[in-house]
Short mmCIF file of C-alpha atoms and ligand atoms in Angstrom, two decimals:
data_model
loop_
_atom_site.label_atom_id
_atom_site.label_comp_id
_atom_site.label_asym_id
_atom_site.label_seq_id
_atom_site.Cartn_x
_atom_site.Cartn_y
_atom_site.Cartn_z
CA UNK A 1 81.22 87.07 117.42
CA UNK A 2 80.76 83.62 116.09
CA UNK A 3 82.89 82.38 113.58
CA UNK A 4 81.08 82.48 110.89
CA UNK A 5 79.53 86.01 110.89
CA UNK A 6 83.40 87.12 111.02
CA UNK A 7 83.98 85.29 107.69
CA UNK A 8 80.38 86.32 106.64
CA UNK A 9 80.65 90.16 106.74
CA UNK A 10 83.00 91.04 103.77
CA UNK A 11 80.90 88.64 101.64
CA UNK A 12 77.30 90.77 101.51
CA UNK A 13 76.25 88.61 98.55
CA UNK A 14 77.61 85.37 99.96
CA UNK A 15 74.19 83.36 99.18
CA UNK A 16 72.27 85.45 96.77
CA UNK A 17 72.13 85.04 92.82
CA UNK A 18 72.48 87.88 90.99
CA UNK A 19 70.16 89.00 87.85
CA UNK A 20 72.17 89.42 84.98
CA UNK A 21 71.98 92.12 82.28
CA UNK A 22 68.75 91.02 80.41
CA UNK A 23 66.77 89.50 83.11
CA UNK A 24 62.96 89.93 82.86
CA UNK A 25 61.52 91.11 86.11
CA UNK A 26 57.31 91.89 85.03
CA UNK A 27 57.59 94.47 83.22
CA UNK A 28 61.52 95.32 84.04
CA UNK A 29 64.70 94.36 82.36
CA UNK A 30 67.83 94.69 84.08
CA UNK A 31 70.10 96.73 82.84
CA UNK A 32 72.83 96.83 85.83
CA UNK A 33 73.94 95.63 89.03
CA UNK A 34 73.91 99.36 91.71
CA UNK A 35 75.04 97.88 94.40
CA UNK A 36 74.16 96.16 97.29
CA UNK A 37 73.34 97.36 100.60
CA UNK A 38 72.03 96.82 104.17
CA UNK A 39 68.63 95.00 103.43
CA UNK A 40 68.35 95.03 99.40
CA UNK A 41 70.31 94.78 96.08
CA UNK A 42 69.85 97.03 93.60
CA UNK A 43 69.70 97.23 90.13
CA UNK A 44 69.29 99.95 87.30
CA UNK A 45 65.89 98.66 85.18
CA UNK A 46 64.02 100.03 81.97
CA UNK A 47 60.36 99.71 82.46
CA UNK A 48 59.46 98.03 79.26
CA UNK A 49 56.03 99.71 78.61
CA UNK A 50 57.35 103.85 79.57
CA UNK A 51 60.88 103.21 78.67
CA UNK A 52 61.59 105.06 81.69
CA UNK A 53 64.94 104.06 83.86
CA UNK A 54 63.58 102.42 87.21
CA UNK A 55 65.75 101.61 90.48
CA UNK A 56 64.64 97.69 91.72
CA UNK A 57 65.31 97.33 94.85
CA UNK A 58 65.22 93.83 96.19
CA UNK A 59 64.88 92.46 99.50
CA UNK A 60 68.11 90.28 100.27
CA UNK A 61 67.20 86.60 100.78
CA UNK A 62 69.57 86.35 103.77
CA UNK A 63 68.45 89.40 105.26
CA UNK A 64 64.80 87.88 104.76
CA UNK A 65 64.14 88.77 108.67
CA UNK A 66 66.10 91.77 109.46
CA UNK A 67 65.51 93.42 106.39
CA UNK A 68 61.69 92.81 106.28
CA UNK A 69 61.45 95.91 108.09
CA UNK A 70 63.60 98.52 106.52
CA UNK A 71 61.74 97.29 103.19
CA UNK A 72 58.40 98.50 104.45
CA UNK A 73 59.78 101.40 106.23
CA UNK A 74 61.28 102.56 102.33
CA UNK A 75 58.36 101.43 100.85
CA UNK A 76 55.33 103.24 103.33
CA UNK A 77 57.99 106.36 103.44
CA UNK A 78 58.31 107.37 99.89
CA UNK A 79 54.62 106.30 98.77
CA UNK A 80 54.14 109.37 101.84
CA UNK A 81 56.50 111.82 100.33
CA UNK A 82 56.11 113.57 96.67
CA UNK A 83 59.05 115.81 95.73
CA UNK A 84 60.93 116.20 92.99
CA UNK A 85 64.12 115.94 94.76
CA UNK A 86 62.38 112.00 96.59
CA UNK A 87 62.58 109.42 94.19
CA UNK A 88 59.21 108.19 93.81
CA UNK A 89 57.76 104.54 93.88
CA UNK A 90 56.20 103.51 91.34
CA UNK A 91 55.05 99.48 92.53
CA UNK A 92 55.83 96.74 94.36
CA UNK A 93 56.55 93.22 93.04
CA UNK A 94 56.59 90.28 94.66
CA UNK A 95 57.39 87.03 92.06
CA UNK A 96 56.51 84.05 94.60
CA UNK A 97 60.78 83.98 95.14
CA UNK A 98 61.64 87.84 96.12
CA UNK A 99 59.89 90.92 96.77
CA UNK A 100 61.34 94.56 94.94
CA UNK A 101 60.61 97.65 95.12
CA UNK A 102 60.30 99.52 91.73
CA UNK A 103 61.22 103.75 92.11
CA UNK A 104 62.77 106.48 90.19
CA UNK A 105 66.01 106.28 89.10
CA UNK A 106 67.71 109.73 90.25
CA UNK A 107 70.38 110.94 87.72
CA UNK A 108 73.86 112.00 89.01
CA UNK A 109 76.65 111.31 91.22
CA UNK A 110 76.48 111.17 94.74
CA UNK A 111 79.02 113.70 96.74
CA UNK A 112 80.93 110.49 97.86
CA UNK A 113 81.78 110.08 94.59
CA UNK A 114 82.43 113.86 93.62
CA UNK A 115 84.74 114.28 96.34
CA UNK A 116 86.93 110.54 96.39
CA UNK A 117 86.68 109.67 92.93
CA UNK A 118 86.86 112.90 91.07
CA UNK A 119 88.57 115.07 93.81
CA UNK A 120 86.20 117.70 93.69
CA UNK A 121 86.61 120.09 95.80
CA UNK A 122 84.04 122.66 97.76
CA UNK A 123 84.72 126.14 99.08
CA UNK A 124 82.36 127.66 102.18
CA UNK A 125 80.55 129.20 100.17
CA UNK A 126 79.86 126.11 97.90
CA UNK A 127 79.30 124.11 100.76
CA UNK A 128 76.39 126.18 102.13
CA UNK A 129 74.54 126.22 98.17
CA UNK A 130 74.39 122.97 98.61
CA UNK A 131 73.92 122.82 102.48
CA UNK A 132 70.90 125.16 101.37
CA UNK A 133 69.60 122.99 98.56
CA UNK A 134 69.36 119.81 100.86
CA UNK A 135 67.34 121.81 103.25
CA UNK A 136 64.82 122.90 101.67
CA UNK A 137 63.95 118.87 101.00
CA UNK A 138 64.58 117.87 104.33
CA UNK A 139 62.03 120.98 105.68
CA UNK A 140 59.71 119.12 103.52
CA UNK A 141 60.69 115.87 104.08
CA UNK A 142 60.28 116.98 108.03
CA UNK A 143 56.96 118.71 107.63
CA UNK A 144 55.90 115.62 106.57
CA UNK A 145 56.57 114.11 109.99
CA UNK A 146 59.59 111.50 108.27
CA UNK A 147 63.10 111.87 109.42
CA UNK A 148 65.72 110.45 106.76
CA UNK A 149 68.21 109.40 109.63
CA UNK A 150 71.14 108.59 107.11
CA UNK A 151 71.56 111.79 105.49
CA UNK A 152 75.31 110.60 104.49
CA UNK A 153 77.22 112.17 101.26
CA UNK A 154 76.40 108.41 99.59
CA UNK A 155 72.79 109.15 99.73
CA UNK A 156 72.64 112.47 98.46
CA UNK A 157 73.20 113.28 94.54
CA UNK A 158 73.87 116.25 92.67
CA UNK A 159 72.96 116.49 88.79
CA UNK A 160 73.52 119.73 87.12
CA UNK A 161 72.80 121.94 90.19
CA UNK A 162 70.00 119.83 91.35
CA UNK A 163 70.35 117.59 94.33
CA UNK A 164 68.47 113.99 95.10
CA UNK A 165 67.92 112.53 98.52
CA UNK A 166 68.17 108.65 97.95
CA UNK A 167 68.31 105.55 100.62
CA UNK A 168 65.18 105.66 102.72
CA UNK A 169 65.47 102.18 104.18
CA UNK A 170 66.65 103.79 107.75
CA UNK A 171 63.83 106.42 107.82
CA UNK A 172 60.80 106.81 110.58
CA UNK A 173 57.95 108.61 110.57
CA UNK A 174 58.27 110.80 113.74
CA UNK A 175 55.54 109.02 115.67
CA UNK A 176 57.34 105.83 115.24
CA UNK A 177 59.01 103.98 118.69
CA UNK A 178 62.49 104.01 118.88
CA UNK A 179 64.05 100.40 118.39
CA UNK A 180 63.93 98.19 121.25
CA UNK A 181 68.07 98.27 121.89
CA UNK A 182 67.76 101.85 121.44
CA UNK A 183 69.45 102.50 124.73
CA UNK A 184 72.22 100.02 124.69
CA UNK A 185 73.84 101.55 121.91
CA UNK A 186 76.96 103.85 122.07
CA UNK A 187 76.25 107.93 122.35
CA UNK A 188 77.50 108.02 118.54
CA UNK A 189 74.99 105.78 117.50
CA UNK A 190 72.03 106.99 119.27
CA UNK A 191 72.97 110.48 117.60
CA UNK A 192 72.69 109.26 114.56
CA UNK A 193 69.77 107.18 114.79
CA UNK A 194 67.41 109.05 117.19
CA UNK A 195 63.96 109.50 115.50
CA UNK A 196 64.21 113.37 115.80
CA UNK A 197 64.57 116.35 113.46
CA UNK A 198 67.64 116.89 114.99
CA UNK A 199 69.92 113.53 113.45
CA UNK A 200 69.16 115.08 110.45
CA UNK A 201 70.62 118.38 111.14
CA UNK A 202 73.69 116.13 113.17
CA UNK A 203 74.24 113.97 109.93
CA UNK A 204 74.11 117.21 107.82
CA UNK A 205 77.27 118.70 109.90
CA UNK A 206 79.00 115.88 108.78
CA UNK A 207 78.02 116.40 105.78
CA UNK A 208 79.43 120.00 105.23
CA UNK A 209 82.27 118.87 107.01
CA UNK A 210 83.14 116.50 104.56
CA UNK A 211 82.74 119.55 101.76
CA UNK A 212 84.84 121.97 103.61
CA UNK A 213 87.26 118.88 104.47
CA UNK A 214 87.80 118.58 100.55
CA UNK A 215 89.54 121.88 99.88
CA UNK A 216 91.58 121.45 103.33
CA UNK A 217 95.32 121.48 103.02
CA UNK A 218 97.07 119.69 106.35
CA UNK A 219 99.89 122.01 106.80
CA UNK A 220 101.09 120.26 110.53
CA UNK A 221 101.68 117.08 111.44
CA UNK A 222 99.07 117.66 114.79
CA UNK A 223 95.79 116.86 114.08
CA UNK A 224 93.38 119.39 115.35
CA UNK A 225 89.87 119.71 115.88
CA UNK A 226 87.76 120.93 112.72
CA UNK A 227 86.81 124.44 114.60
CA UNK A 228 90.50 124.88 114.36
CA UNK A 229 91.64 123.34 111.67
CA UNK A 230 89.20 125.14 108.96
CA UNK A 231 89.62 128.47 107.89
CA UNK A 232 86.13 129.57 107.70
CA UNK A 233 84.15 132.65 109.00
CA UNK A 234 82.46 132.30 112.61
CA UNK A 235 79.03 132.64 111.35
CA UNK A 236 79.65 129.33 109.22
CA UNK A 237 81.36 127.65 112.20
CA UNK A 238 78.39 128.72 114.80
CA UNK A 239 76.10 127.14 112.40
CA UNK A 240 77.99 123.61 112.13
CA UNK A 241 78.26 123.54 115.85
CA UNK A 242 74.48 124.20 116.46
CA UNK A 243 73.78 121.69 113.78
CA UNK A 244 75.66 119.53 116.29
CA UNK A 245 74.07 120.18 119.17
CA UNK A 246 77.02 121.83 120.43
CA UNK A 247 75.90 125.01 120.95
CA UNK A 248 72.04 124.68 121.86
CA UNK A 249 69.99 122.93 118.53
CA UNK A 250 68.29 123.83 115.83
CA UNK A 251 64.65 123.29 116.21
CA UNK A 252 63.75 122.84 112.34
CA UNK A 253 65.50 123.15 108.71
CA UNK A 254 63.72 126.80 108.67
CA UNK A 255 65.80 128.11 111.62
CA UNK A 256 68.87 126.57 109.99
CA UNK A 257 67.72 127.96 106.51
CA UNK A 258 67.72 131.92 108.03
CA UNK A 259 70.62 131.68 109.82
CA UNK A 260 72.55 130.69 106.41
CA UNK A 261 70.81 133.66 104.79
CA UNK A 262 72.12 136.39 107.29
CA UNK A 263 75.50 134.79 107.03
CA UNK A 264 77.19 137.80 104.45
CA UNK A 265 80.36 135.41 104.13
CA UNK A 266 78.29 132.91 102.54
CA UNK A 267 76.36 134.83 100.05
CA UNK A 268 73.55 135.95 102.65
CA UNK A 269 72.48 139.58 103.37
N1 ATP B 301 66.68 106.01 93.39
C1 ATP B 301 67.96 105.88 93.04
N2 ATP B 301 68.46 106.56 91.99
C2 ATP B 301 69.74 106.43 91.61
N3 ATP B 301 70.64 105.64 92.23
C3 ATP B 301 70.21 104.93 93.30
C4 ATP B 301 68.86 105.02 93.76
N4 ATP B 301 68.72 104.21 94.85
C5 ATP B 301 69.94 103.64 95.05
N5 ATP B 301 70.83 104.06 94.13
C6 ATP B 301 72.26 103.66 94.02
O1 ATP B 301 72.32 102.25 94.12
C7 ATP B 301 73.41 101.83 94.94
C8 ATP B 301 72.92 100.90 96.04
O2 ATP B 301 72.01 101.61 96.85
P1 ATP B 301 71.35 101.00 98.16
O3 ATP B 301 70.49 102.07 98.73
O4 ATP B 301 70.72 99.70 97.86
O5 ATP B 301 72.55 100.64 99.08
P2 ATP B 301 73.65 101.53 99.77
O6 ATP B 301 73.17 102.94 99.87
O7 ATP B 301 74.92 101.30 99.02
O8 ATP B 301 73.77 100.85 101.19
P3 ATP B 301 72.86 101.01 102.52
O9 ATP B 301 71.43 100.74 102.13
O10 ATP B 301 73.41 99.96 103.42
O11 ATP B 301 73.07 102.40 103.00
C9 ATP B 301 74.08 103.09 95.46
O12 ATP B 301 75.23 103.35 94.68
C10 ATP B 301 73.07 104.19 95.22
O13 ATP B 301 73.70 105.41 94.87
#
């Protein structure tokens, strides 16, 4: 790695200027700084003529190349998908100096933040309600030909009982060509970043991993694998594992939605 980029990395808005509380964006004023991530930075907004709370999401100056693409990919992606659970778009600005996209702002807190910063913490059964929830959006978000492809517990959010999918700057539509490196990258990574159905259901193993991991007393010093480790029935642990490919693969969310329903430990028949 060149020097640089090693000094570069911890820095993600070494370069950019940030818009304080106040600024005018059209017809946006800033109300926060959300964070910043691969391609944009994001802020909390009021739309000045609705009122409404808007996310702007704006391309990173830096990542002016790189992130081009993940921009558009967000941007054609959720002006395909209408759901209540999708946040929608609502425009696109570009102000001669940076280009934005303007969507809903989703209420709540993302599991990331249930589980690390409030040490919530999810039985089976709570981990399948919510296992449920998330697919009955991604069996739409599928039958609309898009795969997600980061469904991590950062981008989804629960408010009340409802849940939020957020971050589509990695998603494809299913047609799309895989990228051009595609097969230099590690096993891991190709797993999660296939365009198929099936990262979806591989990032949402982690995903009720991470629940089940949150109620999970280490009594040994050995670590063991999760199969053994977690105390849950093997109708729940036959699911996880076919979510992971380990034990054939789950061929949509459907498939995955009835096998959850004719688990009895879970609240099924
Ligand atoms: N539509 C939205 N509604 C509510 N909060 C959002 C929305 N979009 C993004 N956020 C929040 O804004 C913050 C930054 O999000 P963003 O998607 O830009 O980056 P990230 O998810 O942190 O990183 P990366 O894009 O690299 O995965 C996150 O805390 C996220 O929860």
């Amino acid at each position: 790695m060149e020097v640089w980029k090693k000094f570069w990395k911890p820095f993600p808005l070494w370069g950019e200027r940030l818009h304080k509380p106040g600024s005018v964006i059209e017809r946006y004023v800033v109300q926060k700084f959300l964070g910043v991530g691969s391609y944009g930075i994001t802020y909390l907004a009021e739309d000045l003529s609705t009122h409404q709370k808007v996310v702007l999401k704006q391309l990173r100056k830096r990542r002016k190349t790189t992130g081009e693409r993940p921009f558009q990919k967000e941007r054609e992606i959720l002006q395909k998908l209408s759901h209540p659970a999708v946040p929608a778009l609502y425009a696109e600005i570009n102000d001669g100096s940076h280009q934005y996209l303007v969507m809903e702002y989703k209420e709540g807190l993302t599991f990331e933040q249930l589980i690390f910063q409030f040490g919530k913490k999810y039985s089976e059964k709570d981990a399948f309600h919510y296992l449920t929830k998330i697919l009955e959006v991604v069996q739409y978000i599928h039958d609309q030909n898009v795969v997600h492809r980061d469904l991590r517990i950062p981008n989804i959010l629960l408010y009340n009982d409802s849940i939020s999918i957020i971050d589509f700057g990695l998603s494809r539509l299913i047609t799309d060509e895989e990228e051009e490196s595609f097969h230099k990258w590690e096993p891991e990574k190709q797993r999660m970043r296939k365009i198929s159905f099936q990262t979806d259901f591989y990032a949402l193993g982690h995903f009720v991993l991470f629940l089940l991991y949150s109620s999970f007393d280490q009594k040994g010093k050995k670590e063991k694998s999760w199969e053994e480790e977690l105390d849950i029935s093997v109708e729940s642990k036959n699911i996880i594992k076919k979510l992971f490919g380990m034990d054939g693969s789950y061929r949509s969310a459907e498939e995955i939605l009835e096998d959850i329903q004719k688990n009895s430990e879970i609240g099924g028949e």
